[in-house]
mmCIF file of C-alpha atoms in Angstrom:
data_model
loop_
_atom_site.group_PDB
_atom_site.id
_atom_site.type_symbol
_atom_site.label_atom_id
_atom_site.label_comp_id
_atom_site.label_asym_id
_atom_site.label_seq_id
_atom_site.Cartn_x
_atom_site.Cartn_y
_atom_site.Cartn_z
ATOM 1 C CA UNK A 24 19.806 28.073 19.510
ATOM 2 C CA UNK A 25 17.367 30.281 17.969
ATOM 3 C CA UNK A 26 20.373 31.466 15.429
ATOM 4 C CA UNK A 27 20.654 28.260 13.951
ATOM 5 C CA UNK A 28 17.435 27.409 13.337
ATOM 6 C CA UNK A 29 16.930 31.075 11.559
ATOM 7 C CA UNK A 30 19.570 30.052 9.017
ATOM 8 C CA UNK A 31 18.527 26.650 8.440
ATOM 9 C CA UNK A 32 14.944 27.998 7.956
ATOM 10 C CA UNK A 33 16.213 30.925 5.422
ATOM 11 C CA UNK A 34 18.328 28.437 3.455
ATOM 12 C CA UNK A 35 15.751 25.386 3.571
ATOM 13 C CA UNK A 36 12.439 26.853 3.455
ATOM 14 C CA UNK A 37 8.937 25.857 2.741
ATOM 15 C CA UNK A 38 9.493 23.058 5.468
ATOM 16 C CA UNK A 39 7.100 20.020 6.174
ATOM 17 C CA UNK A 40 8.029 17.754 8.795
ATOM 18 C CA UNK A 41 6.213 14.238 8.884
ATOM 19 C CA UNK A 42 6.911 12.530 12.446
ATOM 20 C CA UNK A 43 6.974 8.889 11.626
ATOM 21 C CA UNK A 44 7.965 7.153 15.005
ATOM 22 C CA UNK A 45 8.260 8.378 18.806
ATOM 23 C CA UNK A 46 9.592 6.196 21.319
ATOM 24 C CA UNK A 47 9.731 7.295 24.967
ATOM 25 C CA UNK A 48 11.206 5.516 28.149
ATOM 26 C CA UNK A 49 11.942 7.094 31.537
ATOM 27 C CA UNK A 50 13.193 10.857 30.611
ATOM 28 C CA UNK A 51 14.242 10.234 27.055
ATOM 29 C CA UNK A 52 12.603 10.434 24.035
ATOM 30 C CA UNK A 53 13.502 9.487 20.545
ATOM 31 C CA UNK A 54 11.658 10.591 17.342
ATOM 32 C CA UNK A 55 12.233 10.051 13.735
ATOM 33 C CA UNK A 56 11.140 12.684 11.441
ATOM 34 C CA UNK A 57 10.934 13.125 7.515
ATOM 35 C CA UNK A 58 11.897 16.561 6.266
ATOM 36 C CA UNK A 59 10.483 17.935 2.751
ATOM 37 C CA UNK A 60 11.975 21.343 2.015
ATOM 38 C CA UNK A 61 13.261 23.641 -0.774
ATOM 39 C CA UNK A 62 16.357 24.883 -0.906
ATOM 40 C CA UNK A 63 16.059 28.567 -1.548
ATOM 41 C CA UNK A 64 19.215 29.918 0.098
ATOM 42 C CA UNK A 65 22.996 28.958 0.838
ATOM 43 C CA UNK A 66 23.195 26.554 3.298
ATOM 44 C CA UNK A 67 26.868 25.090 4.241
ATOM 45 C CA UNK A 68 28.152 26.873 1.538
ATOM 46 C CA UNK A 69 26.380 25.677 -1.338
ATOM 47 C CA UNK A 70 24.045 28.369 -3.491
ATOM 48 C CA UNK A 71 20.347 28.081 -3.696
ATOM 49 C CA UNK A 72 19.186 25.393 -6.137
ATOM 50 C CA UNK A 73 15.304 26.071 -5.918
ATOM 51 C CA UNK A 74 15.050 22.194 -5.826
ATOM 52 C CA UNK A 75 12.649 20.169 -3.440
ATOM 53 C CA UNK A 76 14.696 17.897 -1.100
ATOM 54 C CA UNK A 77 13.971 15.537 1.693
ATOM 55 C CA UNK A 78 15.624 13.499 3.997
ATOM 56 C CA UNK A 79 15.201 11.303 7.499
ATOM 57 C CA UNK A 80 16.295 12.989 10.616
ATOM 58 C CA UNK A 81 16.346 11.476 14.327
ATOM 59 C CA UNK A 82 15.980 13.475 17.272
ATOM 60 C CA UNK A 83 16.666 12.733 20.854
ATOM 61 C CA UNK A 84 15.392 14.286 23.577
ATOM 62 C CA UNK A 85 16.223 14.202 27.727
ATOM 63 C CA UNK A 86 14.055 15.952 30.128
ATOM 64 C CA UNK A 87 14.879 17.100 33.330
ATOM 65 C CA UNK A 88 12.492 16.624 36.449
ATOM 66 C CA UNK A 89 10.630 19.883 35.588
ATOM 67 C CA UNK A 90 9.752 18.492 31.936
ATOM 68 C CA UNK A 91 11.646 20.614 30.103
ATOM 69 C CA UNK A 92 14.557 19.604 27.763
ATOM 70 C CA UNK A 93 18.007 19.679 29.075
ATOM 71 C CA UNK A 94 19.604 17.824 26.334
ATOM 72 C CA UNK A 95 18.951 16.827 22.701
ATOM 73 C CA UNK A 96 21.219 15.295 19.873
ATOM 74 C CA UNK A 97 20.272 15.623 16.060
ATOM 75 C CA UNK A 98 21.532 13.103 13.463
ATOM 76 C CA UNK A 99 20.166 13.154 10.106
ATOM 77 C CA UNK A 100 21.354 11.822 6.198
ATOM 78 C CA UNK A 101 23.949 13.921 5.853
ATOM 79 C CA UNK A 102 25.235 12.706 2.725
ATOM 80 C CA UNK A 103 21.909 12.301 1.218
ATOM 81 C CA UNK A 104 21.307 16.102 2.192
ATOM 82 C CA UNK A 105 24.501 17.174 0.621
ATOM 83 C CA UNK A 106 24.467 15.100 -2.713
ATOM 84 C CA UNK A 107 20.591 16.284 -2.976
ATOM 85 C CA UNK A 108 21.958 20.151 -2.537
ATOM 86 C CA UNK A 109 24.859 19.708 -5.077
ATOM 87 C CA UNK A 110 27.839 18.533 -3.574
ATOM 88 C CA UNK A 111 29.793 15.684 -5.100
ATOM 89 C CA UNK A 112 31.567 12.718 -3.621
ATOM 90 C CA UNK A 113 34.877 12.227 -4.688
ATOM 91 C CA UNK A 114 36.660 8.680 -5.362
#
């Protein structure tokens, strides 16, 4: 996981994350985040554009009996993010 985050932070730097909502029930927490970053390195094959980009993301976290995260899932606006760094949709 640390390696994945290092790649992400290297390519999408100057990260600012705004927590929008948090909902918890039992051992599960769902959170919505809004990301503001600068595309400063190659990300998913797209060279740096030095553009400021932003998107929304939802994280779902499940905690074990010791209060540690046992599972987590993230979903983001992948198409919006891809288009902001220069990918085009074909018709």
